mmCIF file of C-alpha atoms in Angstrom:
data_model
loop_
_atom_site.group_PDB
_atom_site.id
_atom_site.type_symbol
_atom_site.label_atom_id
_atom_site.label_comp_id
_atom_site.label_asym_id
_atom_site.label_seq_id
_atom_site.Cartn_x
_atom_site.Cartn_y
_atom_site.Cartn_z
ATOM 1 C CA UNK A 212 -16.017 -6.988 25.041
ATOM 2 C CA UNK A 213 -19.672 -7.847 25.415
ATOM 3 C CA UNK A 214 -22.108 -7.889 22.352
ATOM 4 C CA UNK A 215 -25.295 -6.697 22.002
ATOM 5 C CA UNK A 216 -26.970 -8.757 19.308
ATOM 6 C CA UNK A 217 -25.846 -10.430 16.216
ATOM 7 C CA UNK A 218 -28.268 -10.135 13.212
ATOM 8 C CA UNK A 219 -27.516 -12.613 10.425
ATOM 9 C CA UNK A 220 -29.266 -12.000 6.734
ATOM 10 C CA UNK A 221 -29.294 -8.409 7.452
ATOM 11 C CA UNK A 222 -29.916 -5.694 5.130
ATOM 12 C CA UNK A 223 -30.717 -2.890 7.025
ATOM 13 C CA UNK A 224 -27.351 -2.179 7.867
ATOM 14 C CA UNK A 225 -25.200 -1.727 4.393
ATOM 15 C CA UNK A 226 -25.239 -2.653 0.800
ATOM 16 C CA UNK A 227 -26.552 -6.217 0.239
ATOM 17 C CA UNK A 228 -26.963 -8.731 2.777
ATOM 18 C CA UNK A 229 -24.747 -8.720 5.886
ATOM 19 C CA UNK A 230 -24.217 -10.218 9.008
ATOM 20 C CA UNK A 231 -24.345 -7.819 11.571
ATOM 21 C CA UNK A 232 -22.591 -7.424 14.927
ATOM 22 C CA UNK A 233 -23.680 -4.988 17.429
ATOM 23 C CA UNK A 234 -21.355 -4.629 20.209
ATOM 24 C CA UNK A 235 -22.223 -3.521 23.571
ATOM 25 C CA UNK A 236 -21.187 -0.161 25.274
ATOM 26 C CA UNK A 237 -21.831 3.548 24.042
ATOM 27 C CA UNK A 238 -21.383 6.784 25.901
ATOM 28 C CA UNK A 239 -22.977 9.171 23.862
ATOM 29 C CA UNK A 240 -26.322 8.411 24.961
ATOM 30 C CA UNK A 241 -27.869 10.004 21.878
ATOM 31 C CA UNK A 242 -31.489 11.399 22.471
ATOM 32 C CA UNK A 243 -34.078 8.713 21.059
ATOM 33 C CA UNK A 244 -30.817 6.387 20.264
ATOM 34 C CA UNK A 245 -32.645 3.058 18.533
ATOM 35 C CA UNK A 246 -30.738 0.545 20.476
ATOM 36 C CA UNK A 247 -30.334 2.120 24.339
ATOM 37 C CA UNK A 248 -29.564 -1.455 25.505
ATOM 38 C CA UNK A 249 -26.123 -1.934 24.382
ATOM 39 C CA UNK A 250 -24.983 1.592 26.483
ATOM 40 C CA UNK A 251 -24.110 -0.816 29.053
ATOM 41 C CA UNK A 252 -20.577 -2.123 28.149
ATOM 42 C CA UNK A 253 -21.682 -5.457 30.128
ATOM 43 C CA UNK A 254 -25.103 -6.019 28.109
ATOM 44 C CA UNK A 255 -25.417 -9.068 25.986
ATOM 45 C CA UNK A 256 -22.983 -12.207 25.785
ATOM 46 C CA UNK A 257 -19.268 -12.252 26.252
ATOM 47 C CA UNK A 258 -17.500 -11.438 22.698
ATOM 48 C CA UNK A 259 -15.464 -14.785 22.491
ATOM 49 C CA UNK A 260 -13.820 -16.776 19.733
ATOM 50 C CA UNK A 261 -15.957 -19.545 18.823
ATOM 51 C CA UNK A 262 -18.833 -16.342 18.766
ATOM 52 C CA UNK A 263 -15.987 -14.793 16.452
ATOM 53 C CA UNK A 264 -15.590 -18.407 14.253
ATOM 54 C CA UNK A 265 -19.808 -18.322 14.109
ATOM 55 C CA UNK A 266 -19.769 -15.156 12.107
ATOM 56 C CA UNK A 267 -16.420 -15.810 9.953
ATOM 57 C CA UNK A 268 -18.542 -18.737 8.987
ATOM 58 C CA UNK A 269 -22.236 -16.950 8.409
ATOM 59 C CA UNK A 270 -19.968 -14.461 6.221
ATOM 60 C CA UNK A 271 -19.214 -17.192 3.805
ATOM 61 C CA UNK A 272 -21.829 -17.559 1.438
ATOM 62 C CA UNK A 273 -21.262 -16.222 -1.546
ATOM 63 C CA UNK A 274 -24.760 -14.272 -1.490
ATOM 64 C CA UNK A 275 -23.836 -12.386 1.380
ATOM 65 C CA UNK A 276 -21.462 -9.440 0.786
ATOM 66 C CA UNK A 277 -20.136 -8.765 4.083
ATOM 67 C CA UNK A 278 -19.859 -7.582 7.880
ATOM 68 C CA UNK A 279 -21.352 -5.089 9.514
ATOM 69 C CA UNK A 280 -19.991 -3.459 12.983
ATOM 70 C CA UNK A 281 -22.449 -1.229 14.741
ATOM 71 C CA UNK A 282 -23.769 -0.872 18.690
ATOM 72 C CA UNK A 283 -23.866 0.909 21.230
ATOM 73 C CA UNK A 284 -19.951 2.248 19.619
ATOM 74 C CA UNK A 285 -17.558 -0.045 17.928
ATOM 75 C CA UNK A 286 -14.471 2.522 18.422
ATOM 76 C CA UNK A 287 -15.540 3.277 22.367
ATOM 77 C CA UNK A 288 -11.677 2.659 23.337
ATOM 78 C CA UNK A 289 -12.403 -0.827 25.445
ATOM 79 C CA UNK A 290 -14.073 -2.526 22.353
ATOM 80 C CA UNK A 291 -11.470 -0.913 19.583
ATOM 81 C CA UNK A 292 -8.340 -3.870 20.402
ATOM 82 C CA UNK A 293 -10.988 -7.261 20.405
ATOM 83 C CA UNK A 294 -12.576 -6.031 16.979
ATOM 84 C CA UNK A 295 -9.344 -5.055 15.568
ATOM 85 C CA UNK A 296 -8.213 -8.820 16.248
ATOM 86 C CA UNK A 297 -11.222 -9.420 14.792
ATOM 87 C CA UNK A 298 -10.976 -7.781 11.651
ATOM 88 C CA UNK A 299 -7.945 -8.886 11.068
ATOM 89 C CA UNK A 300 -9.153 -12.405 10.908
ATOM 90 C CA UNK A 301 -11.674 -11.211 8.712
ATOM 91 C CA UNK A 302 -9.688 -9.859 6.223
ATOM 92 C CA UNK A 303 -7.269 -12.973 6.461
ATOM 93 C CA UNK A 304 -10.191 -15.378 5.794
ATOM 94 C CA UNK A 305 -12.701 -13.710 3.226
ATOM 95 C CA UNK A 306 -10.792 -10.796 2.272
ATOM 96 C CA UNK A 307 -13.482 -10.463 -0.928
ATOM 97 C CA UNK A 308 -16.175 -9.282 1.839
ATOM 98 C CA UNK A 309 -17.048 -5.648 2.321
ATOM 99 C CA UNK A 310 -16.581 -4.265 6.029
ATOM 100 C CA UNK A 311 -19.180 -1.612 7.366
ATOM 101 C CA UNK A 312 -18.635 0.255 10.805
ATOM 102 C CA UNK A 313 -20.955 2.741 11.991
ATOM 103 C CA UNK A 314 -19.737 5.045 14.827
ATOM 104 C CA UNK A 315 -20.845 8.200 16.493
ATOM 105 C CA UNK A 316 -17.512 9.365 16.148
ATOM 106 C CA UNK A 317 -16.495 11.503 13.380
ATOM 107 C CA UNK A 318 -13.818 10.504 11.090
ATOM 108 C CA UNK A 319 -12.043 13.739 12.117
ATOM 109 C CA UNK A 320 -12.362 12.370 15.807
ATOM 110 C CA UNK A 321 -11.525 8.720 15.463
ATOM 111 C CA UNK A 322 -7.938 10.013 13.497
ATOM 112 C CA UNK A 323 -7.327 12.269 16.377
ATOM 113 C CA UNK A 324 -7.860 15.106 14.150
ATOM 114 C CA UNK A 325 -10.318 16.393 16.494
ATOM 115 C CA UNK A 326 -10.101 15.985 20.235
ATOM 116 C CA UNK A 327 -12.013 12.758 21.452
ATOM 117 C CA UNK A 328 -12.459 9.893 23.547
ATOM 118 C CA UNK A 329 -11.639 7.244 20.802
ATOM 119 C CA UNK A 330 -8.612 7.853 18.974
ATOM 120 C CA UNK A 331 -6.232 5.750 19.753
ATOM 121 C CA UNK A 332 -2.995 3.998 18.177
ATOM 122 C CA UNK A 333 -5.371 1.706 16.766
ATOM 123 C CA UNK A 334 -8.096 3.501 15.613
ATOM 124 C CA UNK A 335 -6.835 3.983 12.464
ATOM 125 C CA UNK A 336 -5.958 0.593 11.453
ATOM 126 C CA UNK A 337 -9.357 -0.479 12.209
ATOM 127 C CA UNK A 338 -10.974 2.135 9.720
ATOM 128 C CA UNK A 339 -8.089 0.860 7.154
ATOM 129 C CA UNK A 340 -9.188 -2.694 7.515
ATOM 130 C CA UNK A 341 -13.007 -1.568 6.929
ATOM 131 C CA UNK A 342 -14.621 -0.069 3.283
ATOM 132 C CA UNK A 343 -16.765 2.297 4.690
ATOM 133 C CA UNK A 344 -17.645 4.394 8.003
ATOM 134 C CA UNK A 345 -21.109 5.808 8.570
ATOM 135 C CA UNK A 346 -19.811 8.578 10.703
ATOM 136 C CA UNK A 347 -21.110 10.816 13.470
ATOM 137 C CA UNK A 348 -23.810 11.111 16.284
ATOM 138 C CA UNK A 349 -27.483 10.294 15.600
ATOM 139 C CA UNK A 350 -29.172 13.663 15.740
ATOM 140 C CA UNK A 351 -33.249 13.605 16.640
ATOM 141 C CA UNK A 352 -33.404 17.455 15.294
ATOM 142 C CA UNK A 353 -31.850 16.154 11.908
ATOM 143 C CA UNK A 354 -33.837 12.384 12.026
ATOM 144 C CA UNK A 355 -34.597 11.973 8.168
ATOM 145 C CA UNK A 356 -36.029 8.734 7.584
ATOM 146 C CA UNK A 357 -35.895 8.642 3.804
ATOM 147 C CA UNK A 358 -31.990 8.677 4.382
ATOM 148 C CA UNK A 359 -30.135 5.279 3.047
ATOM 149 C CA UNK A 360 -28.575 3.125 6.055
ATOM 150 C CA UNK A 361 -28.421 6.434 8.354
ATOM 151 C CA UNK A 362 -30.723 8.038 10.697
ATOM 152 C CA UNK A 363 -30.146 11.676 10.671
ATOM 153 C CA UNK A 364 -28.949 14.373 7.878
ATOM 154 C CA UNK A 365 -25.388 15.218 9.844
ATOM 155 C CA UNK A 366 -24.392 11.579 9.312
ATOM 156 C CA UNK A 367 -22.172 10.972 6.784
ATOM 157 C CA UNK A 368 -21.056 7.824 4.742
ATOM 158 C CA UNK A 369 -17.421 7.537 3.594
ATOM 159 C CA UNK A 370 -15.613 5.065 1.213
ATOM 160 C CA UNK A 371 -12.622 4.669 3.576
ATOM 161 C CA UNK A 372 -10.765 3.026 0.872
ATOM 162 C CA UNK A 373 -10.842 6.544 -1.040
ATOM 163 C CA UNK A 374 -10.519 8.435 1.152
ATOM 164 C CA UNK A 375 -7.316 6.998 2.413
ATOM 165 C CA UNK A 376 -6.007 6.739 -1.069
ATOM 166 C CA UNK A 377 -6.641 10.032 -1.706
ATOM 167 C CA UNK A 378 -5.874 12.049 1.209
ATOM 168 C CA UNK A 379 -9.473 13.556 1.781
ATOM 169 C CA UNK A 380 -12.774 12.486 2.267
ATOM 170 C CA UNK A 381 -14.599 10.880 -0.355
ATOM 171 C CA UNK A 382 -18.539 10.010 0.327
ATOM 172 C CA UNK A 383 -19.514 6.469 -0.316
ATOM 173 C CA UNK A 384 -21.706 5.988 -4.246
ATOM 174 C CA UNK A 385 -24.547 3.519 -3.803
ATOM 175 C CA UNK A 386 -23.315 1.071 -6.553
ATOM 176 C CA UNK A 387 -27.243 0.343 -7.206
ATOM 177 C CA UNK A 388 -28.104 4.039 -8.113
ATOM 178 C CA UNK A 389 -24.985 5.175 -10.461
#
């Protein structure tokens, strides 16, 4: 797996600040898609351990509250098995951090519930080691820019950790605005 960019201090990309890890390759090709670059499964730098220990290590402060995964696609099939090795050493090491993944993939799709290209045996234990999923395709015709940490109105934002426990989807509550 390639990645595209790495963005430490973040906090565009979740609740609090983040590091963020933007891995390369996408085939949805979404019209006006913010980050056309990492389509190409090759962009970027190799995806390697010590690039793996760099992050475990920026995640460690106390004042940031966790990881974010985001691309191009985190659950394109060829980058789903290196960042569920990944998260697992996450969740070994600083299992108090907060895991973000944002995919173009529905929920639906990524549990095989709906036909697609990304479910796999593994897909699901990669959304059950994260908190929450901001979920399908970036739409221009629905862009809303006043959304929180999404780009168009379609998107959605699940607490995983709900909605696993309970058996249906539960949207994510910004814990700033209850």
């Amino acid at each position: 797996m390639h990645y595209a960019t790495i963005k430490y201090c973040d906090i565009a990309n979740g609740e609090g600040v983040r590091t963020s890890l933007f891995v390369s390759g996408c085939r949805h090709h979404c019209k006006e898609c913010f980050n056309q670059v990492a389509w190409d499964f090759q962009y970027g730098e190799e995806f390697t351990k010590d690039v793996e220990d760099k992050i475990i290590s920026s995640l460690s402060p106390s004042y940031i509250r966790g990881l974010t995964l985001l691309g191009g696609e985190p659950m394109e099939r060829e980058n789903q098995e290196p960042l569920l090795t990944f998260l697992r050493r996450v969740r070994a090491c600083l299992p108090e951090k907060d895991i973000w993944i944002y995919s173009g993939f529905t929920f639906e799709e990524l549990l095989g519930k709906k036909e697609s290209r990304a479910f796999s045996p593994i897909s699901e234990e990669i959304l059950r080691l994260c908190d929450v999923l901001v979920d399908g395709r970036f739409v221009l015709e629905e862009k809303d820019i006043s959304l929180q940490f999404r780009g168009s109105r379609n998107q959605r934002i699940i607490d995983l950790r709900s909605t696993f426990e309970k058996g249906s989807i539960t949207i994510w509550k910004d814990e700033m605005k209850v």
